[in-house]
Coordinates of N, CA and C and ligand atoms in Angstrom, one line a residue:
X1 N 3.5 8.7 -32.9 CA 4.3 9.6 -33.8 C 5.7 9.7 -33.3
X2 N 6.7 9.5 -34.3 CA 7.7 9.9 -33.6 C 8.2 11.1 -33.0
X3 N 9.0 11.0 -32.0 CA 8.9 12.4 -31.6 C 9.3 13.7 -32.3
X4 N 10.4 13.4 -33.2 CA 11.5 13.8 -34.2 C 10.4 15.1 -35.1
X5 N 9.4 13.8 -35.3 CA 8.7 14.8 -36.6 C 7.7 15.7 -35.8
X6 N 7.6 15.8 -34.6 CA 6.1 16.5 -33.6 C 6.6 18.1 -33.9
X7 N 6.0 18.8 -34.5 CA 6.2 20.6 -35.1 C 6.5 21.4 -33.3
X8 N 7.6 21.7 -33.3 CA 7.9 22.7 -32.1 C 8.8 21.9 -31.6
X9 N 9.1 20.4 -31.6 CA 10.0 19.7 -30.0 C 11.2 19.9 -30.7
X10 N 12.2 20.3 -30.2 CA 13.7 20.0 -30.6 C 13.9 18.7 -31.1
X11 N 14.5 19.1 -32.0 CA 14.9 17.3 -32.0 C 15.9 16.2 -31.4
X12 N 15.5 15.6 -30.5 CA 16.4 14.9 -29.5 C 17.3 13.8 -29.9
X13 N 18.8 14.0 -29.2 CA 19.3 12.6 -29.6 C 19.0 11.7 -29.6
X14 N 19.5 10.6 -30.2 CA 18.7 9.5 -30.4 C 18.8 8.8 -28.9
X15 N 18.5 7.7 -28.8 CA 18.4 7.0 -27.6 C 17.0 7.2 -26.6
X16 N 17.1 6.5 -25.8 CA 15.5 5.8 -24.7 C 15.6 7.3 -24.2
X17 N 14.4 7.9 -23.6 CA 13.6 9.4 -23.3 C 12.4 9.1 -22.0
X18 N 13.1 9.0 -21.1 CA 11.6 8.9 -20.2 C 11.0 10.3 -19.8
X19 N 9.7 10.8 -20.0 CA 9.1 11.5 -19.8 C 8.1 11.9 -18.8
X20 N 8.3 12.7 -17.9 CA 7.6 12.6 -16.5 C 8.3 12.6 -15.1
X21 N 8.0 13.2 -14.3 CA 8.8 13.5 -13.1 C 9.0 12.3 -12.0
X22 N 10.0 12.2 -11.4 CA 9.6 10.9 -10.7 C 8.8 10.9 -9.9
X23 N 8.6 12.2 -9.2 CA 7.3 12.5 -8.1 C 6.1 11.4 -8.4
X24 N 5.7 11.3 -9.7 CA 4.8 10.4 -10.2 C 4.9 9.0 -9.9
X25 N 4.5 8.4 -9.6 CA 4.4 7.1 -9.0 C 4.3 6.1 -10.0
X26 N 3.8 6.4 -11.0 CA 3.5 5.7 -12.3 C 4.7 5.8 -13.2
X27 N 5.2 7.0 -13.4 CA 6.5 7.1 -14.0 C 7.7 7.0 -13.6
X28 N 7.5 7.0 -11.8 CA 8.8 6.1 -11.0 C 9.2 4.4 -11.0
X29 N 7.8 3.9 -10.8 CA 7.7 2.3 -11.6 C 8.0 2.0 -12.7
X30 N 8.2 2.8 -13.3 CA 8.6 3.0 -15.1 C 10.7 2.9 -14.7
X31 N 10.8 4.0 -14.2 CA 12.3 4.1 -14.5 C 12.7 3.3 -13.9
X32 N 12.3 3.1 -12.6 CA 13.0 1.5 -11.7 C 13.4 0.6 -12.2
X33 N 12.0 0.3 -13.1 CA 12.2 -0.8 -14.2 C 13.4 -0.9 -15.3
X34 N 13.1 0.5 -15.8 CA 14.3 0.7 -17.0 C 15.5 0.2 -16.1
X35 N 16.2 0.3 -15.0 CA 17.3 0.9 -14.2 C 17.5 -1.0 -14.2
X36 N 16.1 -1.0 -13.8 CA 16.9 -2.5 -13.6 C 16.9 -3.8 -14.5
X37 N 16.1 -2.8 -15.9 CA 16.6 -3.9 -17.0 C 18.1 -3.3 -17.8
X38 N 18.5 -2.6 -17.1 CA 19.9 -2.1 -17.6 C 19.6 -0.8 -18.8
X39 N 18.7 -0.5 -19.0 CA 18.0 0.4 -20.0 C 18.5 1.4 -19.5
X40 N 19.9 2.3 -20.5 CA 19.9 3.5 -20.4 C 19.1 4.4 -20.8
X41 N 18.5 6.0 -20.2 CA 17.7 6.6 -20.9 C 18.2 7.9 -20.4
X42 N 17.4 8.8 -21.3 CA 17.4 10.0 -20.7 C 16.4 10.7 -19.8
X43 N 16.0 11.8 -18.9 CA 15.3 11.6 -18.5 C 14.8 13.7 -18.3
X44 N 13.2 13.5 -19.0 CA 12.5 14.9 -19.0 C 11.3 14.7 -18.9
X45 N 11.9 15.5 -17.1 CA 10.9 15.5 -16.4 C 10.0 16.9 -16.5
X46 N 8.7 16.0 -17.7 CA 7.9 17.0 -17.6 C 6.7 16.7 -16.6
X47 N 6.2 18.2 -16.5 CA 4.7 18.0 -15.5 C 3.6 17.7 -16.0
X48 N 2.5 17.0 -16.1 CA 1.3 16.8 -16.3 C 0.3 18.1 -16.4
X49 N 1.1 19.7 -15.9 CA 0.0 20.4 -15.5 C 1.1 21.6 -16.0
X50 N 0.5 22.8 -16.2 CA 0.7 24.0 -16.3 C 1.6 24.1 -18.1
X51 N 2.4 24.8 -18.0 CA 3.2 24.9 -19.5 C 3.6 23.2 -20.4
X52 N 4.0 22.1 -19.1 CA 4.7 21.2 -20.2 C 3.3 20.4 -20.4
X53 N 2.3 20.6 -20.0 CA 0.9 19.7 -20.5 C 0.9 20.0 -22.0
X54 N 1.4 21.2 -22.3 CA 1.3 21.2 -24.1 C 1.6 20.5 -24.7
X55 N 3.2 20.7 -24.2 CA 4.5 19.5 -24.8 C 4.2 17.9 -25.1
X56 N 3.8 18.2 -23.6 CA 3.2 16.4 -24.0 C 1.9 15.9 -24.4
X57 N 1.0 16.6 -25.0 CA 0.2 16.4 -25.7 C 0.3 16.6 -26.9
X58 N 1.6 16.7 -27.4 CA 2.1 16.8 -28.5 C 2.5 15.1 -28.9
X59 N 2.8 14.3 -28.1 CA 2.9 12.9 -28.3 C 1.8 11.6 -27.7
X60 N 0.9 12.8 -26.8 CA -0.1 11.9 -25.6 C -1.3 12.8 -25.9
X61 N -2.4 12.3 -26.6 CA -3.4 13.1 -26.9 C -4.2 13.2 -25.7
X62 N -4.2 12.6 -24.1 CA -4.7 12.7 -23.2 C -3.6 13.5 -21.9
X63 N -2.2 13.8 -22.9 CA -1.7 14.7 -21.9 C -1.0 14.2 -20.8
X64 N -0.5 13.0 -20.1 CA -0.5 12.3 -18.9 C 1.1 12.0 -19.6
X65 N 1.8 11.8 -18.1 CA 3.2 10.9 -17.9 C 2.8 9.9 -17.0
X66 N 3.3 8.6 -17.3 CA 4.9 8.7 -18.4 C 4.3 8.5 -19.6
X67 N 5.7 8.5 -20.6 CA 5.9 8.6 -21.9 C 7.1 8.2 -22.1
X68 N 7.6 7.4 -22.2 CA 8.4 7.0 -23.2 C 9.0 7.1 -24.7
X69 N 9.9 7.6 -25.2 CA 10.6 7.5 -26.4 C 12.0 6.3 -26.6
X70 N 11.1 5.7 -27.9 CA 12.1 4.8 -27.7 C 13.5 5.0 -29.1
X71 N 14.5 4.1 -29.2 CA 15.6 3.9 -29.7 C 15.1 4.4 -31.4
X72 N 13.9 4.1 -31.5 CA 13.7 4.6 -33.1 C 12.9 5.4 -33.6
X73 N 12.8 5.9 -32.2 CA 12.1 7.3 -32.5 C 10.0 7.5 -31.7
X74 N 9.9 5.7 -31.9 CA 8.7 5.8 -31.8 C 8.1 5.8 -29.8
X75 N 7.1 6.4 -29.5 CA 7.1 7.0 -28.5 C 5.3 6.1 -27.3
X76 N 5.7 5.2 -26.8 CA 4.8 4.4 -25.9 C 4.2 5.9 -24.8
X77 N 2.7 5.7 -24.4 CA 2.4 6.0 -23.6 C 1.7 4.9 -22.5
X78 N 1.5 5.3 -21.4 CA 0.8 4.7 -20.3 C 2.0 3.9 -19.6
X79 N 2.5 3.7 -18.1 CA 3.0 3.2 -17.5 C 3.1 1.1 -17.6
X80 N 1.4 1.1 -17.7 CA 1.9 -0.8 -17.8 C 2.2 -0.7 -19.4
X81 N 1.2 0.4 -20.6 CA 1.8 -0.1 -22.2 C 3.6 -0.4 -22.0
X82 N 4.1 0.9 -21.5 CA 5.6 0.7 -21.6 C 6.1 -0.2 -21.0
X83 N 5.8 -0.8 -19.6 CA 6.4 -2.0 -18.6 C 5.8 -3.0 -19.8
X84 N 4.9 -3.0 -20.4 CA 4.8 -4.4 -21.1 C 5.8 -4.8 -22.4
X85 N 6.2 -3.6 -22.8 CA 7.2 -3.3 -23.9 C 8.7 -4.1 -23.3
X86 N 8.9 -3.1 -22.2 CA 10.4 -3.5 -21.9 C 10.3 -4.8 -20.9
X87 N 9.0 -5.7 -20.5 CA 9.7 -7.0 -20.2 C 9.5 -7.9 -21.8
X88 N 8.5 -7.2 -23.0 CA 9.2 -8.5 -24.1 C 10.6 -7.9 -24.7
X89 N 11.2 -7.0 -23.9 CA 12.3 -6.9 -24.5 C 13.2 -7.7 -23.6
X90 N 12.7 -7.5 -22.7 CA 13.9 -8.3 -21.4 C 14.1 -9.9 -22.2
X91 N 12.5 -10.2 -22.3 CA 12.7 -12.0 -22.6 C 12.3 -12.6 -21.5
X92 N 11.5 -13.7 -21.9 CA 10.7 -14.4 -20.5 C 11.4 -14.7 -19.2
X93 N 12.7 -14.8 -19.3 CA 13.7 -15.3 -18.4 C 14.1 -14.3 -17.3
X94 N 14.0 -13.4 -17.7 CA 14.5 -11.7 -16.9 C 13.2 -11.1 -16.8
X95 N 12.1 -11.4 -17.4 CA 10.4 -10.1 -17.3 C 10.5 -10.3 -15.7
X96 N 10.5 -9.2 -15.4 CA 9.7 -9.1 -14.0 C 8.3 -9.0 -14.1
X97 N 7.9 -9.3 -15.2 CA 6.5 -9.7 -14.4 C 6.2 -11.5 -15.7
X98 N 6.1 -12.4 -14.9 CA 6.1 -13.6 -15.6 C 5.2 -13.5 -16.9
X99 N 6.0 -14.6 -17.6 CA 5.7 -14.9 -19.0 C 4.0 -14.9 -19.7
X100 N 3.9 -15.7 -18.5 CA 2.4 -17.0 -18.9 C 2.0 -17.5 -17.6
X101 N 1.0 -18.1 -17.7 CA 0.4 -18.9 -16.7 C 0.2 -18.2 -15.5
X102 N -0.6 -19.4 -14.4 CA -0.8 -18.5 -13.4 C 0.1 -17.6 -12.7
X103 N 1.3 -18.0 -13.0 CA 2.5 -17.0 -12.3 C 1.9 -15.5 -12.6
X104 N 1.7 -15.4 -13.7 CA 1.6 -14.2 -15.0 C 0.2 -13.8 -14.1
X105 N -1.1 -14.5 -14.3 CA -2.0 -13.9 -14.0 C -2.1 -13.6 -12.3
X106 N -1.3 -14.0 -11.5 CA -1.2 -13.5 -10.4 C -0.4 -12.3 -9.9
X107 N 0.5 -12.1 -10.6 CA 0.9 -10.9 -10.9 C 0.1 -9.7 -11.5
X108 N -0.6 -10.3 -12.7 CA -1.3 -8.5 -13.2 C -2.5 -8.4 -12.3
X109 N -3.1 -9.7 -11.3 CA -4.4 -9.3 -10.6 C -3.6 -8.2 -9.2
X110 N -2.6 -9.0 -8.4 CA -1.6 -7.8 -7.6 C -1.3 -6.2 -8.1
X111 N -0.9 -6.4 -9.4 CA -1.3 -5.2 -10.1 C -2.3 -4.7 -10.6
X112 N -3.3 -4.9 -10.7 CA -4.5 -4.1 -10.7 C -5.1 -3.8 -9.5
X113 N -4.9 -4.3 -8.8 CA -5.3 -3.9 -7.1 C -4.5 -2.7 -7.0
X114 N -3.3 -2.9 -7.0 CA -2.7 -1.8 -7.4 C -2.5 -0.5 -7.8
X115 N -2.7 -1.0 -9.2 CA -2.8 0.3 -9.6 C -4.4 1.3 -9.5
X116 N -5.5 0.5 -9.6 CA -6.9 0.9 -9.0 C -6.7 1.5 -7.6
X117 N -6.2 1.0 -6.8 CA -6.4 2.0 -5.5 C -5.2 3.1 -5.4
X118 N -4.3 3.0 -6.3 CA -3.7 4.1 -6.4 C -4.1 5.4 -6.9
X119 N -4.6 5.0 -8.6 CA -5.7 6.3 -9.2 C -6.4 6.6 -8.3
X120 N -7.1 5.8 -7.2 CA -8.4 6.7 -6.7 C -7.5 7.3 -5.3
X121 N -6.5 6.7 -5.2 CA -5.7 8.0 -4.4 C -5.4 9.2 -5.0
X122 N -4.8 8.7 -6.6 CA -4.8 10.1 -7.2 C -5.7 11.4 -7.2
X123 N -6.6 10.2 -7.6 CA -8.0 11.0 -7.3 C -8.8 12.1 -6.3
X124 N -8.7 11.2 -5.2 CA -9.0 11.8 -4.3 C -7.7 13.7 -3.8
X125 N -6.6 13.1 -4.3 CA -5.7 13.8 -4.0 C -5.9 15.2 -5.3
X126 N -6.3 14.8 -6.0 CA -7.0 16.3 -7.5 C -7.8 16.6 -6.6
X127 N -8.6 16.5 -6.4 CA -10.4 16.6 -5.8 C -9.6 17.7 -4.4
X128 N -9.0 17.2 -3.5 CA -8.5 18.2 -2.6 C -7.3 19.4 -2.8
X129 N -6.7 18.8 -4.2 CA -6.3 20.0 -4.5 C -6.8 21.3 -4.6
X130 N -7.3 20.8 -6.0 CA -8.1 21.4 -6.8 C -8.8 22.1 -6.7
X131 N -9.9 21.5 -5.7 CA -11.3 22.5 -5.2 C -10.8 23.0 -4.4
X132 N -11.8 24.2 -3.7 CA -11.7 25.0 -2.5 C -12.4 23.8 -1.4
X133 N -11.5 23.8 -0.1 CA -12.9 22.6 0.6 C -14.2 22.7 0.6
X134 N -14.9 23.8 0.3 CA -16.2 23.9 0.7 C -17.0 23.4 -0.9
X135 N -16.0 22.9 -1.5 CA -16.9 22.6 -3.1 C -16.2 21.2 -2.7
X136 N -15.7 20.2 -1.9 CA -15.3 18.7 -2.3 C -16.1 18.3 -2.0
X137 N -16.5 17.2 -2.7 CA -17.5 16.5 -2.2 C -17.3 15.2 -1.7
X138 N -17.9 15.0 -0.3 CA -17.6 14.4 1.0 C -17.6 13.1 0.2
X139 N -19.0 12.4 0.2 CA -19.0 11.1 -0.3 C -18.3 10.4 -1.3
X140 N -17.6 11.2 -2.5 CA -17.3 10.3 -3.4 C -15.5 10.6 -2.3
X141 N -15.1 11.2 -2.5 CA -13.6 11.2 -1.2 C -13.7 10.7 -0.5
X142 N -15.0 10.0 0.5 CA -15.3 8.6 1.0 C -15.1 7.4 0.6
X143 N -15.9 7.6 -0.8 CA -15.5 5.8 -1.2 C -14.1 6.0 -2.1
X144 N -13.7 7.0 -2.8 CA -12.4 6.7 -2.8 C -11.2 6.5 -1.9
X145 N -11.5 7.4 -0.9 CA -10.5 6.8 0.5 C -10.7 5.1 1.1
X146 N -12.1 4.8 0.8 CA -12.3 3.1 1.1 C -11.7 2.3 0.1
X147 N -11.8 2.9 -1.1 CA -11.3 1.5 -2.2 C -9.6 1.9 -1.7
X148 N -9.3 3.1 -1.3 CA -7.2 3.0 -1.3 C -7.4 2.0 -0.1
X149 N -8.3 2.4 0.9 CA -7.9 1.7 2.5 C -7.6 0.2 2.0
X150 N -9.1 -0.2 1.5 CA -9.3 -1.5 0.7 C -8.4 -2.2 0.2
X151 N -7.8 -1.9 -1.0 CA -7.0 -2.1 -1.7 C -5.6 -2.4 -1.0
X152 N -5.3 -1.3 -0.5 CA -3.4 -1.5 0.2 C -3.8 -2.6 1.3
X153 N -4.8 -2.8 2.3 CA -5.1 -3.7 2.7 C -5.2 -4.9 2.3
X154 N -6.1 -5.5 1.2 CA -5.7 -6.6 0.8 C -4.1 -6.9 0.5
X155 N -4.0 -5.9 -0.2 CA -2.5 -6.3 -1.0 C -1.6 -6.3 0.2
X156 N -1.8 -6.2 1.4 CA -0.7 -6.1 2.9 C -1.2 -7.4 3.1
X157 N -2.2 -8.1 2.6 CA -2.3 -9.9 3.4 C -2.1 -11.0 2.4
X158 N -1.2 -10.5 1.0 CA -0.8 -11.0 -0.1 C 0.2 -11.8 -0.2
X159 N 1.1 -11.3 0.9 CA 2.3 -12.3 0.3 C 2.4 -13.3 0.6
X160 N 3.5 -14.1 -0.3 CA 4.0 -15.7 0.2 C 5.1 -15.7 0.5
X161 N 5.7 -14.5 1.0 CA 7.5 -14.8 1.1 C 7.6 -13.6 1.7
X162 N 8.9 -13.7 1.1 CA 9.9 -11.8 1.2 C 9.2 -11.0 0.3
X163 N 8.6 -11.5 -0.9 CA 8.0 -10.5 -2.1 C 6.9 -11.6 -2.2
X164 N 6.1 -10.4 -2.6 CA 4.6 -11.3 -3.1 C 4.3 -12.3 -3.5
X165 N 4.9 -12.9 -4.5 CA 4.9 -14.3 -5.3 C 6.1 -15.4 -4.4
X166 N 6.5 -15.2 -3.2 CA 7.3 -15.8 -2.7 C 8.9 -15.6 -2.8
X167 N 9.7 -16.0 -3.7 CA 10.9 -15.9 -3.0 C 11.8 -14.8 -4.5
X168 N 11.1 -14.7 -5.4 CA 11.9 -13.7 -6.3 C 10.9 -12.6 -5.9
X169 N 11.7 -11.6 -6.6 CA 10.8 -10.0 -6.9 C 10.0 -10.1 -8.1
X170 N 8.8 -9.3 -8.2 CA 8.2 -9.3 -9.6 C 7.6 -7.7 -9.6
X171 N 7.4 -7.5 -10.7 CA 7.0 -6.4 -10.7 C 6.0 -5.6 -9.8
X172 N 5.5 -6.6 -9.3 CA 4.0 -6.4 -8.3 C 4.9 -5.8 -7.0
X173 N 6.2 -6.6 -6.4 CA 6.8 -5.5 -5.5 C 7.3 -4.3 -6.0
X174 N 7.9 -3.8 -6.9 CA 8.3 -2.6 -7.7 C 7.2 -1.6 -7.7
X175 N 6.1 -1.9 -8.0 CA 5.0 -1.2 -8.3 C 4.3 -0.2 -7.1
X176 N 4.0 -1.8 -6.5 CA 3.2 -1.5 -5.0 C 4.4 -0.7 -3.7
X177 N 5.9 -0.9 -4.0 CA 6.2 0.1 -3.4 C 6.2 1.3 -3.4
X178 N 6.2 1.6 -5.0 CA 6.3 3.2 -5.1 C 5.0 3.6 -5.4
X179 N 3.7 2.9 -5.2 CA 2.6 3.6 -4.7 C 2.7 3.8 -3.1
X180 N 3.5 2.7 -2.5 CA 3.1 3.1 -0.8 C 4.0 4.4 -0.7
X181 N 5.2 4.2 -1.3 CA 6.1 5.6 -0.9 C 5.3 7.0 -1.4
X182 N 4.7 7.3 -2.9 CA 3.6 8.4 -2.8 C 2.7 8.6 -2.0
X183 N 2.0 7.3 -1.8 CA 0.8 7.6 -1.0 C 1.2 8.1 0.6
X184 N 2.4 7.2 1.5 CA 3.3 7.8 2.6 C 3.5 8.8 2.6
X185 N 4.0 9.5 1.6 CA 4.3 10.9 1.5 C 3.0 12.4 1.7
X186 N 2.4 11.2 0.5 CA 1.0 12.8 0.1 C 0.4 12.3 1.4
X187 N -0.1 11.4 2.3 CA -1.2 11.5 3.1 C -0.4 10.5 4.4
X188 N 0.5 11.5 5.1 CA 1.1 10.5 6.0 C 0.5 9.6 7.3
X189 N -1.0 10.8 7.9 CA -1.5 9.9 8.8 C -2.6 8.7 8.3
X190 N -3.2 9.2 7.4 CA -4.1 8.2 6.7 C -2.9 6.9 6.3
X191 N -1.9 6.9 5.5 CA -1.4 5.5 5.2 C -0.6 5.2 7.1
X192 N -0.5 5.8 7.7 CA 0.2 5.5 9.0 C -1.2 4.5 9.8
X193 N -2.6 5.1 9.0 CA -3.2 4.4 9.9 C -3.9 3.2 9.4
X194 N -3.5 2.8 8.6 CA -3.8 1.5 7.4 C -3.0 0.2 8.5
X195 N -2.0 0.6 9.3 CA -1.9 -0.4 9.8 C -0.9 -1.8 8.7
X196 N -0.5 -1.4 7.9 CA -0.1 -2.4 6.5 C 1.5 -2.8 6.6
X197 N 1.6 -3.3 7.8 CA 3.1 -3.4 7.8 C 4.0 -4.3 6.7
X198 N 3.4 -5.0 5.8 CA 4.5 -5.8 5.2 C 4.4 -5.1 4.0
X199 N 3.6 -4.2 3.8 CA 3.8 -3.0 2.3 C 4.5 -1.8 3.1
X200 N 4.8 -1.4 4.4 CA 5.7 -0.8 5.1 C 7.0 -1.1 4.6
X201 N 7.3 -2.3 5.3 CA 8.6 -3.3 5.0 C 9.2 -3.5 3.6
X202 N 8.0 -3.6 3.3 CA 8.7 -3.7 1.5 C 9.0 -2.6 1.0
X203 N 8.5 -1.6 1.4 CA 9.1 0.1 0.7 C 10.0 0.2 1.2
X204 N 10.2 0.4 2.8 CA 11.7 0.5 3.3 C 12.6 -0.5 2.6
X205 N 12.4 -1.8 2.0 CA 13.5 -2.5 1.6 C 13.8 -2.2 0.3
X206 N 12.7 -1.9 -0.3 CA 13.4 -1.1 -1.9 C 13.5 -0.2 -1.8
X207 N 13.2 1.0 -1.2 CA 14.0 2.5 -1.4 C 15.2 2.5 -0.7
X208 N 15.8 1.3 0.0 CA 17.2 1.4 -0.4 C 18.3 0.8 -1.3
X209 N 17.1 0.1 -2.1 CA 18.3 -0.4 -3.3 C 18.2 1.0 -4.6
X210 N 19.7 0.7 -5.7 CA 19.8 1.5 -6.1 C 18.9 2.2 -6.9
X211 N 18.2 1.6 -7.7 CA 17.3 2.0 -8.6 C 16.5 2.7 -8.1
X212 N 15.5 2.4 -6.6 CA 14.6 3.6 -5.9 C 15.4 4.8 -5.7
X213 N 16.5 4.6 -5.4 CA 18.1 5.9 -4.6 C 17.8 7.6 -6.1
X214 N 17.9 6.3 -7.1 CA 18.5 7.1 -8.2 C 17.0 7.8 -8.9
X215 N 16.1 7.5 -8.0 CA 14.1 8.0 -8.6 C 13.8 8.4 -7.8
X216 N 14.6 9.2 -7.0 CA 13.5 9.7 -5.6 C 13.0 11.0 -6.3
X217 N 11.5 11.4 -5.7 CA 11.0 12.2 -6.3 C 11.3 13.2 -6.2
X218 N 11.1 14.7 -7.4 CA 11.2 15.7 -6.9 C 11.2 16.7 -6.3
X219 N 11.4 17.8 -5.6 CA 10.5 18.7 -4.3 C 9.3 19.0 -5.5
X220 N 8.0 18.9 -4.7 CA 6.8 19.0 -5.1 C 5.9 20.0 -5.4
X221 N 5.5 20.4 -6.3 CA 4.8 21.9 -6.7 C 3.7 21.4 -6.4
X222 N 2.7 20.6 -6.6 CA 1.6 20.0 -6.0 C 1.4 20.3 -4.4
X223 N 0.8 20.1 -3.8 CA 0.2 20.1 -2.0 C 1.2 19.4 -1.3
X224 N 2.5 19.5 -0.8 CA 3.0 18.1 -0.1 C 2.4 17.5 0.7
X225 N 1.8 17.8 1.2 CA 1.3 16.8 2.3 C -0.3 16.9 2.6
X226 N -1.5 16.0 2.2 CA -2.8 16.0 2.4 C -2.9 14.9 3.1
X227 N -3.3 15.2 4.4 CA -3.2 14.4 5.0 C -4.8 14.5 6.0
Ligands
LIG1 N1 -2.8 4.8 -16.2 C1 -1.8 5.8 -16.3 C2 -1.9 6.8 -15.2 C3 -0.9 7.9 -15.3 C4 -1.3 9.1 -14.4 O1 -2.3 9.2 -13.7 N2 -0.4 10.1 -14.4 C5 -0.6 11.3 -13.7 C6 0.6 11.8 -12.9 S1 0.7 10.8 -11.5 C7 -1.0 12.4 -14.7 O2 -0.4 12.5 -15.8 N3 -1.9 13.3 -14.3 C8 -2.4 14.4 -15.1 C9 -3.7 14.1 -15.7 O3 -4.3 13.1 -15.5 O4 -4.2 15.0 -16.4 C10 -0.4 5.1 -16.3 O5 -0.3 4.0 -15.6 O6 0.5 5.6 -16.8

């Protein structure tokens, strides 16, 4: 629904609306991308939790950022729905993540590795929020700490180059760094002890280009550090 017509939201200028705080790792791989398909937007950063969960369930019947609003009002949810949006807008030639073929399907399998051991980092990181410790429950915080270990690990014996697919960038580096920089942050000795130096290397080399500079996330009302 467009956002225009949703009963209560202001009505916003026209133009691109990214929704969600960069803190989010899912909605930081979102704006990178915009940034670096030249996509100007605006940007309202709402939270997933407390007052703006209303708001955005006013366009996300499950409530979650990112969100997206686009140029004509109509409004994408989920981090890859939108990245799949804005590379058929880029055009095969510019998609960061390839067109077709196996290029294509080696990229969304690096991304599903991806994004899978990231949720269950999320996961795990609700679960320790959330509860008091004496209600978490040990075992499943076990195998979801094994699938992140899992996961970041394979994807640290992946590459063929400088970036994953060998000598350009694809969206699979974009992605997987700003899960290592969340996950770095929320749980510093657990990813310090993953031992994963070339998903190390690759976040230090894109959080200093500009697009990460201009998404760093915000100070954190969540737990900073569960470690
Ligand atoms: N599959 C979704 C995951 C998005 C997601 O997990 N967002 C979190 C913030 S990091 C969220 O909205 N959490 C609140 C909730 O799940 O209720 C995507 O890729 O966009």
């Amino acid at each position: 629904m467009p956002e225009d017509e949703v009963a209560g939201l202001p009505v916003s200028p026209p133009g691109v609306v990214l929704y969600g705080r960069y803190a989010s790792p899912f909605v930081r791989r979102v704006a990178v991308t915009l940034r670096l398909y030249g996509v100007v937007y605006r940007h309202v950063p709402l939270m997933p939790f407390g007052p703006d969960k209303a708001e955005l369930a006013k366009f996300n019947p499950i409530a979650r950022v990112p969100a997206l609003r686009l140029d004509n009002g109509e409004i994408l949810i989920d981090s890859a729905v939108i990245l799949d949006h804005l590379d058929q807008v880029a055009g095969p030639q510019a998609s960061l993540t390839p067109a077709a073929g196996a290029a294509r399907r080696r990229v969304l399998t690096l991304l599903a590795v991806a994004l899978g051991a990231n949720e269950k980092l999320v996961a795990g990181l609700y679960e320790r929020h959330f509860l008091p410790r004496e209600a978490w429950h040990t075992p499943w915080l076990n195998t979801c700490d094994k699938q992140v270990r899992d996961g970041f690990t394979w994807l640290d014996a992946e590459f063929a180059g400088p970036w994953f697919t060998g000598s350009a960038m694809t969206q699979a580096d974009i992605t997987v760094a700003a899960f290592w920089l969340f996950g770095r942050a929320k749980r510093p000795r657990f990813f310090d002890g993953l031992g994963c130096k070339r998903l190390e290397a690759l976040a230090e080399r894109l959080q200093e280009t500009p697009a990460f500079q201009a998404t760093k996330p915000e100070p954190e009302t969540l737990a900073d550090q569960l470690t």
